[in-house]
């Protein structure tokens, strides 16, 4: 199927038409143009036109016409593959954008308790089409206590972000009237199993008691399969909060959970994070943990928000997973 190029014609105008007529193309010896519609396999209409400039001395026999159509078919196939690839990429980007928007809509601003400073950060994975289930949260309970949470739903897709929304809201509702992070995690594990939320989920949950004593904030925490928080004392150094990490949520519902206590003295800090901050395909977690300790010690003098920004910046080029951060620091003047 071909026709002469005459004036402004659409690809649909060219279907089923033959022939060639004189057409001015520049000042060279070419005086005839043949236009062949490009119809990729699987499509019913042409999506473009292949224009061939022909010498008037060239013999236009059936063999040459067949050759022209063969070229047009090859070009149409490549064009069809390209259009399909572009459409697929556009759909993937739309899906990622919607998932990231959902995720960010749930990552609300933290509460601002008296005498405590909180900074939060979220950075999506840099690899294409990856959206995950990482989240942070900081909210008040019914009795005025401050709850801090960082968690990670397994997976990197839209459903991981959707499950994260369910788990986050379940945890908020359970913790609101509770006093024990361990009981919160036990109830969350049971609720996930009963409601059919079947994704493995790690989380560390911290409750900051509402009234400090002599400027010391009493923290109670429990860990379900999550990287350990990092304590950054005002006196120097940094150390992972080292109690045994208990089972990840969703693995064995009904697993017992344990509360642990920690005092946060004036100027002390605590860093909660997801494994995207330290996990790499090469190297091991012990080395990664040691790197984090050393790097946080080097940043300890910075304001809390800047410390978080610096941590995100240093791993941005090679991080392979989402990162959620929640940093807490007690007022150095007490309260």
mmCIF file of C-alpha atoms in Angstrom:
data_model
loop_
_atom_site.group_PDB
_atom_site.id
_atom_site.type_symbol
_atom_site.label_atom_id
_atom_site.label_comp_id
_atom_site.label_asym_id
_atom_site.label_seq_id
_atom_site.Cartn_x
_atom_site.Cartn_y
_atom_site.Cartn_z
ATOM 1 C CA UNK A 1 0.000 0.000 0.000
ATOM 2 C CA UNK A 2 1.560 3.266 -1.163
ATOM 3 C CA UNK A 3 0.692 6.563 -2.782
ATOM 4 C CA UNK A 4 2.321 9.701 -4.033
ATOM 5 C CA UNK A 5 2.925 12.445 -1.501
ATOM 6 C CA UNK A 6 0.565 15.255 -2.461
ATOM 7 C CA UNK A 7 -0.009 18.166 -0.107
ATOM 8 C CA UNK A 8 -1.011 17.651 3.564
ATOM 9 C CA UNK A 9 -2.305 14.112 4.062
ATOM 10 C CA UNK A 10 -2.787 12.011 7.173
ATOM 11 C CA UNK A 11 -1.556 8.461 7.548
ATOM 12 C CA UNK A 12 -5.163 7.230 7.400
ATOM 13 C CA UNK A 13 -5.576 8.931 3.983
ATOM 14 C CA UNK A 14 -2.820 6.727 2.602
ATOM 15 C CA UNK A 15 -4.270 3.296 3.399
ATOM 16 C CA UNK A 16 -4.964 1.223 0.320
ATOM 17 C CA UNK A 17 -3.692 3.692 -2.262
ATOM 18 C CA UNK A 18 -1.028 3.231 -4.976
ATOM 19 C CA UNK A 19 0.933 5.306 -7.460
ATOM 20 C CA UNK A 20 3.551 8.021 -7.761
ATOM 21 C CA UNK A 21 3.366 11.531 -9.168
ATOM 22 C CA UNK A 22 5.957 14.323 -9.548
ATOM 23 C CA UNK A 23 6.870 16.081 -6.290
ATOM 24 C CA UNK A 24 9.430 18.836 -5.771
ATOM 25 C CA UNK A 25 12.028 17.800 -3.175
ATOM 26 C CA UNK A 26 14.888 20.290 -3.020
ATOM 27 C CA UNK A 27 16.984 21.157 -6.063
ATOM 28 C CA UNK A 28 18.532 17.722 -6.706
ATOM 29 C CA UNK A 29 17.721 15.046 -9.227
ATOM 30 C CA UNK A 30 14.894 13.604 -7.097
ATOM 31 C CA UNK A 31 11.563 14.596 -8.602
ATOM 32 C CA UNK A 32 9.230 11.900 -7.281
ATOM 33 C CA UNK A 33 8.227 10.960 -3.709
ATOM 34 C CA UNK A 34 6.427 7.798 -2.656
ATOM 35 C CA UNK A 35 4.711 7.673 0.744
ATOM 36 C CA UNK A 36 4.078 4.335 2.431
ATOM 37 C CA UNK A 37 1.833 4.134 5.511
ATOM 38 C CA UNK A 38 3.441 2.613 8.614
ATOM 39 C CA UNK A 39 1.071 0.203 10.337
ATOM 40 C CA UNK A 40 2.787 -1.726 13.181
ATOM 41 C CA UNK A 41 1.767 -5.353 13.784
ATOM 42 C CA UNK A 42 -1.370 -5.570 15.884
ATOM 43 C CA UNK A 43 -2.606 -2.105 14.944
ATOM 44 C CA UNK A 44 -5.496 -1.413 12.592
ATOM 45 C CA UNK A 45 -4.447 2.070 11.526
ATOM 46 C CA UNK A 46 -1.238 3.662 10.361
ATOM 47 C CA UNK A 47 0.791 5.614 12.932
ATOM 48 C CA UNK A 48 3.153 7.301 10.506
ATOM 49 C CA UNK A 49 4.364 7.633 6.944
ATOM 50 C CA UNK A 50 7.627 6.588 5.314
ATOM 51 C CA UNK A 51 8.528 8.973 2.468
ATOM 52 C CA UNK A 52 10.982 7.765 -0.179
ATOM 53 C CA UNK A 53 12.498 10.158 -2.682
ATOM 54 C CA UNK A 54 12.982 8.422 -6.044
ATOM 55 C CA UNK A 55 15.065 9.240 -9.080
ATOM 56 C CA UNK A 56 12.941 9.654 -12.237
ATOM 57 C CA UNK A 57 15.383 7.329 -14.024
ATOM 58 C CA UNK A 58 14.717 4.409 -11.634
ATOM 59 C CA UNK A 59 12.572 1.625 -13.070
ATOM 60 C CA UNK A 60 9.500 1.182 -10.858
ATOM 61 C CA UNK A 61 8.789 -2.525 -11.360
ATOM 62 C CA UNK A 62 6.996 -4.956 -9.020
ATOM 63 C CA UNK A 63 10.241 -6.149 -7.422
ATOM 64 C CA UNK A 64 11.150 -2.603 -6.405
ATOM 65 C CA UNK A 65 7.657 -1.984 -5.097
ATOM 66 C CA UNK A 66 7.936 -5.148 -2.993
ATOM 67 C CA UNK A 67 11.273 -3.930 -1.646
ATOM 68 C CA UNK A 68 9.723 -0.579 -0.698
ATOM 69 C CA UNK A 69 6.944 -2.311 1.237
ATOM 70 C CA UNK A 70 9.438 -4.605 2.972
ATOM 71 C CA UNK A 71 11.361 -1.538 4.174
ATOM 72 C CA UNK A 72 8.111 0.090 5.317
ATOM 73 C CA UNK A 73 7.113 -3.059 7.253
ATOM 74 C CA UNK A 74 10.488 -3.158 9.013
ATOM 75 C CA UNK A 75 10.253 0.497 9.957
ATOM 76 C CA UNK A 76 6.659 0.027 11.139
ATOM 77 C CA UNK A 77 7.736 -2.854 13.399
ATOM 78 C CA UNK A 78 10.498 -0.777 15.012
ATOM 79 C CA UNK A 79 8.136 2.180 15.384
ATOM 80 C CA UNK A 80 5.494 -0.033 16.988
ATOM 81 C CA UNK A 81 8.017 -1.446 19.501
ATOM 82 C CA UNK A 82 9.182 2.073 20.331
ATOM 83 C CA UNK A 83 5.645 3.348 20.886
ATOM 84 C CA UNK A 84 4.823 0.335 23.074
ATOM 85 C CA UNK A 85 7.979 0.902 25.143
ATOM 86 C CA UNK A 86 7.183 4.589 25.598
ATOM 87 C CA UNK A 87 3.619 3.755 26.643
ATOM 88 C CA UNK A 88 4.894 1.174 29.132
ATOM 89 C CA UNK A 89 7.357 3.635 30.634
ATOM 90 C CA UNK A 90 4.664 6.318 30.886
ATOM 91 C CA UNK A 91 2.326 3.884 32.670
ATOM 92 C CA UNK A 92 5.100 2.819 35.063
ATOM 93 C CA UNK A 93 5.989 6.430 35.846
ATOM 94 C CA UNK A 94 2.318 7.271 36.448
ATOM 95 C CA UNK A 95 2.012 4.287 38.796
ATOM 96 C CA UNK A 96 5.175 5.262 40.658
ATOM 97 C CA UNK A 97 4.090 8.885 40.963
ATOM 98 C CA UNK A 98 0.692 7.869 42.377
ATOM 99 C CA UNK A 99 2.279 5.427 44.839
ATOM 100 C CA UNK A 100 4.830 7.981 46.006
ATOM 101 C CA UNK A 101 2.081 10.575 46.418
ATOM 102 C CA UNK A 102 0.122 8.092 48.556
ATOM 103 C CA UNK A 103 3.205 7.326 50.604
ATOM 104 C CA UNK A 104 4.097 10.965 51.184
ATOM 105 C CA UNK A 105 0.491 11.837 52.077
ATOM 106 C CA UNK A 106 0.753 9.416 55.004
ATOM 107 C CA UNK A 107 4.133 10.701 56.184
ATOM 108 C CA UNK A 108 2.686 13.557 58.183
ATOM 109 C CA UNK A 109 4.600 16.184 60.136
ATOM 110 C CA UNK A 110 5.685 14.906 63.547
ATOM 111 C CA UNK A 111 4.340 16.210 66.832
ATOM 112 C CA UNK A 112 6.484 18.728 68.704
ATOM 113 C CA UNK A 113 6.616 17.723 72.359
ATOM 114 C CA UNK A 114 8.009 20.171 74.877
ATOM 115 C CA UNK A 115 11.751 19.763 75.487
ATOM 116 C CA UNK A 116 12.097 17.249 72.627
ATOM 117 C CA UNK A 117 13.165 17.939 69.055
ATOM 118 C CA UNK A 118 12.067 15.599 66.254
ATOM 119 C CA UNK A 119 13.183 15.585 62.607
ATOM 120 C CA UNK A 120 11.934 13.194 59.924
ATOM 121 C CA UNK A 121 12.990 12.435 56.363
ATOM 122 C CA UNK A 122 11.822 10.118 53.579
ATOM 123 C CA UNK A 123 13.693 9.376 50.340
ATOM 124 C CA UNK A 124 12.305 6.938 47.741
ATOM 125 C CA UNK A 125 14.548 4.365 46.064
ATOM 126 C CA UNK A 126 16.558 5.707 43.139
ATOM 127 C CA UNK A 127 16.059 2.599 41.003
ATOM 128 C CA UNK A 128 13.338 2.955 38.383
ATOM 129 C CA UNK A 129 9.736 2.006 39.217
ATOM 130 C CA UNK A 130 10.558 1.172 42.842
ATOM 131 C CA UNK A 131 8.231 2.344 45.566
ATOM 132 C CA UNK A 132 8.269 0.695 48.941
ATOM 133 C CA UNK A 133 6.599 0.339 52.288
ATOM 134 C CA UNK A 134 8.933 2.412 54.487
ATOM 135 C CA UNK A 135 7.351 4.872 56.886
ATOM 136 C CA UNK A 136 7.926 6.984 59.970
ATOM 137 C CA UNK A 137 5.396 8.314 62.434
ATOM 138 C CA UNK A 138 5.348 10.496 65.539
ATOM 139 C CA UNK A 139 2.082 11.164 67.388
ATOM 140 C CA UNK A 140 0.625 11.675 70.856
ATOM 141 C CA UNK A 141 -1.218 9.035 72.819
ATOM 142 C CA UNK A 142 -4.321 9.590 74.900
ATOM 143 C CA UNK A 143 -2.273 10.258 78.045
ATOM 144 C CA UNK A 144 0.068 12.764 76.356
ATOM 145 C CA UNK A 145 2.933 10.331 75.757
ATOM 146 C CA UNK A 146 4.789 10.666 72.453
ATOM 147 C CA UNK A 147 4.913 7.604 70.200
ATOM 148 C CA UNK A 148 7.722 7.228 67.652
ATOM 149 C CA UNK A 149 7.606 4.571 64.922
ATOM 150 C CA UNK A 150 9.768 3.591 61.981
ATOM 151 C CA UNK A 151 8.715 0.572 59.939
ATOM 152 C CA UNK A 152 9.171 -1.244 56.655
ATOM 153 C CA UNK A 153 6.654 -3.404 54.780
ATOM 154 C CA UNK A 154 8.381 -5.976 52.562
ATOM 155 C CA UNK A 155 8.272 -5.293 48.826
ATOM 156 C CA UNK A 156 8.776 -2.518 46.311
ATOM 157 C CA UNK A 157 5.526 -1.916 44.481
ATOM 158 C CA UNK A 158 2.144 -0.260 44.769
ATOM 159 C CA UNK A 159 0.772 -2.988 47.020
ATOM 160 C CA UNK A 160 3.640 -2.501 49.499
ATOM 161 C CA UNK A 161 2.701 1.180 49.789
ATOM 162 C CA UNK A 162 -0.974 0.238 50.231
ATOM 163 C CA UNK A 163 -0.151 -2.314 52.963
ATOM 164 C CA UNK A 164 2.053 0.262 54.651
ATOM 165 C CA UNK A 165 -0.955 2.584 54.874
ATOM 166 C CA UNK A 166 -3.023 -0.158 56.523
ATOM 167 C CA UNK A 167 -0.305 -1.137 59.007
ATOM 168 C CA UNK A 168 0.523 2.454 59.928
ATOM 169 C CA UNK A 169 -3.097 3.283 60.691
ATOM 170 C CA UNK A 170 -3.651 0.048 62.610
ATOM 171 C CA UNK A 171 -0.599 0.771 64.765
ATOM 172 C CA UNK A 172 -1.738 4.334 65.446
ATOM 173 C CA UNK A 173 -5.164 3.178 66.583
ATOM 174 C CA UNK A 174 -3.776 0.439 68.815
ATOM 175 C CA UNK A 175 -1.104 2.637 70.429
ATOM 176 C CA UNK A 176 -3.394 5.582 71.202
ATOM 177 C CA UNK A 177 -4.684 4.084 74.470
ATOM 178 C CA UNK A 178 -1.705 1.831 75.256
ATOM 179 C CA UNK A 179 1.317 2.181 77.544
ATOM 180 C CA UNK A 180 3.473 -0.702 76.311
ATOM 181 C CA UNK A 181 5.216 -0.839 72.896
ATOM 182 C CA UNK A 182 5.452 -4.634 73.255
ATOM 183 C CA UNK A 183 1.678 -4.964 73.718
ATOM 184 C CA UNK A 184 1.154 -2.647 70.731
ATOM 185 C CA UNK A 185 3.283 -4.896 68.514
ATOM 186 C CA UNK A 186 1.518 -8.038 69.787
ATOM 187 C CA UNK A 187 -1.891 -6.520 69.039
ATOM 188 C CA UNK A 188 -0.697 -5.285 65.639
ATOM 189 C CA UNK A 189 0.586 -8.770 64.746
ATOM 190 C CA UNK A 190 -2.779 -10.287 65.695
ATOM 191 C CA UNK A 191 -4.741 -7.625 63.790
ATOM 192 C CA UNK A 192 -2.650 -8.115 60.646
ATOM 193 C CA UNK A 193 -3.243 -11.865 60.761
ATOM 194 C CA UNK A 194 -6.966 -11.525 61.449
ATOM 195 C CA UNK A 195 -7.503 -8.941 58.713
ATOM 196 C CA UNK A 196 -5.478 -10.794 56.100
ATOM 197 C CA UNK A 197 -2.606 -8.313 55.879
ATOM 198 C CA UNK A 198 -0.046 -10.906 54.842
ATOM 199 C CA UNK A 199 3.141 -8.903 54.286
ATOM 200 C CA UNK A 200 6.180 -9.283 56.511
ATOM 201 C CA UNK A 201 6.671 -5.986 58.311
ATOM 202 C CA UNK A 202 9.476 -4.797 60.557
ATOM 203 C CA UNK A 203 8.973 -1.981 63.034
ATOM 204 C CA UNK A 204 10.546 -0.365 66.043
ATOM 205 C CA UNK A 205 8.106 1.390 68.390
ATOM 206 C CA UNK A 206 9.187 3.887 71.068
ATOM 207 C CA UNK A 207 7.025 5.490 73.736
ATOM 208 C CA UNK A 208 8.347 8.659 75.383
ATOM 209 C CA UNK A 209 6.712 9.078 78.790
ATOM 210 C CA UNK A 210 4.821 12.371 79.108
ATOM 211 C CA UNK A 211 6.644 13.862 82.105
ATOM 212 C CA UNK A 212 10.467 14.024 82.276
ATOM 213 C CA UNK A 213 12.144 13.765 85.683
ATOM 214 C CA UNK A 214 15.022 16.215 86.266
ATOM 215 C CA UNK A 215 15.272 16.678 82.511
ATOM 216 C CA UNK A 216 15.556 12.930 81.873
ATOM 217 C CA UNK A 217 13.011 11.440 79.466
ATOM 218 C CA UNK A 218 12.089 7.827 80.110
ATOM 219 C CA UNK A 219 11.737 5.854 76.880
ATOM 220 C CA UNK A 220 10.167 2.431 76.518
ATOM 221 C CA UNK A 221 10.655 0.561 73.241
ATOM 222 C CA UNK A 222 10.196 -2.761 71.472
ATOM 223 C CA UNK A 223 11.661 -4.027 68.201
ATOM 224 C CA UNK A 224 10.043 -6.415 65.695
ATOM 225 C CA UNK A 225 12.737 -7.464 63.238
ATOM 226 C CA UNK A 226 13.977 -3.923 62.570
ATOM 227 C CA UNK A 227 17.483 -2.391 62.510
ATOM 228 C CA UNK A 228 18.329 -1.250 66.050
ATOM 229 C CA UNK A 229 17.948 2.441 66.929
ATOM 230 C CA UNK A 230 21.155 4.388 67.434
ATOM 231 C CA UNK A 231 21.667 6.204 70.745
ATOM 232 C CA UNK A 232 23.798 9.351 70.454
ATOM 233 C CA UNK A 233 24.693 10.490 73.988
ATOM 234 C CA UNK A 234 25.492 14.143 74.631
ATOM 235 C CA UNK A 235 28.729 13.030 76.269
ATOM 236 C CA UNK A 236 30.057 11.615 72.979
ATOM 237 C CA UNK A 237 30.051 8.499 70.837
ATOM 238 C CA UNK A 238 27.105 6.559 69.461
ATOM 239 C CA UNK A 239 25.906 3.036 70.090
ATOM 240 C CA UNK A 240 23.160 0.777 68.721
ATOM 241 C CA UNK A 241 20.460 0.112 71.285
ATOM 242 C CA UNK A 242 21.466 -3.468 71.743
ATOM 243 C CA UNK A 243 18.667 -5.630 73.140
ATOM 244 C CA UNK A 244 17.778 -8.732 71.140
ATOM 245 C CA UNK A 245 15.665 -8.016 68.061
ATOM 246 C CA UNK A 246 12.440 -10.062 68.162
ATOM 247 C CA UNK A 247 10.466 -11.690 65.341
ATOM 248 C CA UNK A 248 9.331 -9.673 62.375
ATOM 249 C CA UNK A 249 5.583 -8.998 62.208
ATOM 250 C CA UNK A 250 3.656 -11.503 60.127
ATOM 251 C CA UNK A 251 6.144 -14.356 60.546
ATOM 252 C CA UNK A 252 4.625 -16.111 63.574
ATOM 253 C CA UNK A 253 1.531 -14.237 64.834
ATOM 254 C CA UNK A 254 1.287 -14.522 68.604
ATOM 255 C CA UNK A 255 5.048 -14.261 69.158
ATOM 256 C CA UNK A 256 5.754 -12.686 72.576
ATOM 257 C CA UNK A 257 7.209 -9.177 72.597
ATOM 258 C CA UNK A 258 9.410 -7.474 75.184
ATOM 259 C CA UNK A 259 9.591 -3.900 76.433
ATOM 260 C CA UNK A 260 12.952 -2.269 77.098
ATOM 261 C CA UNK A 261 13.665 0.959 78.980
ATOM 262 C CA UNK A 262 16.073 3.732 78.065
ATOM 263 C CA UNK A 263 16.808 7.105 79.651
ATOM 264 C CA UNK A 264 17.314 10.068 77.340
ATOM 265 C CA UNK A 265 19.317 12.686 79.219
ATOM 266 C CA UNK A 266 19.568 16.358 78.247
ATOM 267 C CA UNK A 267 21.270 16.632 74.841
ATOM 268 C CA UNK A 268 21.030 12.894 74.086
ATOM 269 C CA UNK A 269 19.738 11.827 70.698
ATOM 270 C CA UNK A 270 18.121 8.743 69.189
ATOM 271 C CA UNK A 271 18.077 7.801 65.489
ATOM 272 C CA UNK A 272 15.455 5.427 64.043
ATOM 273 C CA UNK A 273 15.867 4.391 60.410
ATOM 274 C CA UNK A 274 14.962 1.791 57.812
ATOM 275 C CA UNK A 275 17.516 -0.579 56.318
ATOM 276 C CA UNK A 276 17.844 1.415 53.094
ATOM 277 C CA UNK A 277 20.236 3.678 55.002
ATOM 278 C CA UNK A 278 22.776 0.908 55.617
ATOM 279 C CA UNK A 279 21.949 -2.145 53.501
ATOM 280 C CA UNK A 280 24.045 -2.784 50.356
ATOM 281 C CA UNK A 281 24.332 -5.703 47.947
ATOM 282 C CA UNK A 282 28.037 -5.786 48.684
ATOM 283 C CA UNK A 283 29.399 -5.783 52.224
ATOM 284 C CA UNK A 284 27.746 -6.982 55.418
ATOM 285 C CA UNK A 285 25.423 -5.406 57.939
ATOM 286 C CA UNK A 286 28.044 -5.306 60.699
ATOM 287 C CA UNK A 287 30.302 -3.144 58.530
ATOM 288 C CA UNK A 288 27.324 -1.004 57.521
ATOM 289 C CA UNK A 289 26.336 -0.531 61.159
ATOM 290 C CA UNK A 290 29.881 0.471 62.043
ATOM 291 C CA UNK A 291 29.875 2.974 59.168
ATOM 292 C CA UNK A 292 26.636 4.513 60.422
ATOM 293 C CA UNK A 293 27.958 4.829 63.979
ATOM 294 C CA UNK A 294 31.121 6.575 62.787
ATOM 295 C CA UNK A 295 29.273 8.879 60.424
ATOM 296 C CA UNK A 296 26.677 9.934 62.993
ATOM 297 C CA UNK A 297 29.431 10.706 65.491
ATOM 298 C CA UNK A 298 30.992 13.019 62.906
ATOM 299 C CA UNK A 299 27.665 14.827 62.434
ATOM 300 C CA UNK A 300 26.594 14.970 66.061
ATOM 301 C CA UNK A 301 27.166 18.718 66.429
ATOM 302 C CA UNK A 302 24.749 19.620 63.646
ATOM 303 C CA UNK A 303 21.137 20.690 64.165
ATOM 304 C CA UNK A 304 18.874 17.661 64.007
ATOM 305 C CA UNK A 305 17.304 18.443 60.617
ATOM 306 C CA UNK A 306 20.709 19.065 59.037
ATOM 307 C CA UNK A 307 22.048 15.809 60.466
ATOM 308 C CA UNK A 308 19.224 13.936 58.715
ATOM 309 C CA UNK A 309 19.870 15.783 55.449
ATOM 310 C CA UNK A 310 23.564 14.928 55.571
ATOM 311 C CA UNK A 311 22.852 11.243 56.182
ATOM 312 C CA UNK A 312 20.463 11.132 53.216
ATOM 313 C CA UNK A 313 22.902 13.019 50.982
ATOM 314 C CA UNK A 314 25.850 10.728 51.656
ATOM 315 C CA UNK A 315 23.955 7.587 50.566
ATOM 316 C CA UNK A 316 21.786 9.019 47.767
ATOM 317 C CA UNK A 317 24.066 7.888 44.927
ATOM 318 C CA UNK A 318 24.204 4.233 45.974
ATOM 319 C CA UNK A 319 21.158 3.541 48.143
ATOM 320 C CA UNK A 320 19.122 0.668 46.659
ATOM 321 C CA UNK A 321 16.039 0.937 48.868
ATOM 322 C CA UNK A 322 13.682 3.523 50.307
ATOM 323 C CA UNK A 323 14.926 5.360 53.384
ATOM 324 C CA UNK A 324 12.842 6.618 56.285
ATOM 325 C CA UNK A 325 14.521 8.477 59.140
ATOM 326 C CA UNK A 326 13.271 9.743 62.491
ATOM 327 C CA UNK A 327 15.714 11.574 64.732
ATOM 328 C CA UNK A 328 14.973 12.589 68.321
ATOM 329 C CA UNK A 329 17.033 14.865 70.577
ATOM 330 C CA UNK A 330 16.361 15.943 74.126
ATOM 331 C CA UNK A 331 16.660 19.633 74.920
ATOM 332 C CA UNK A 332 20.263 20.097 76.173
ATOM 333 C CA UNK A 333 18.962 22.497 78.826
ATOM 334 C CA UNK A 334 16.673 19.881 80.309
ATOM 335 C CA UNK A 335 13.003 20.313 81.091
#
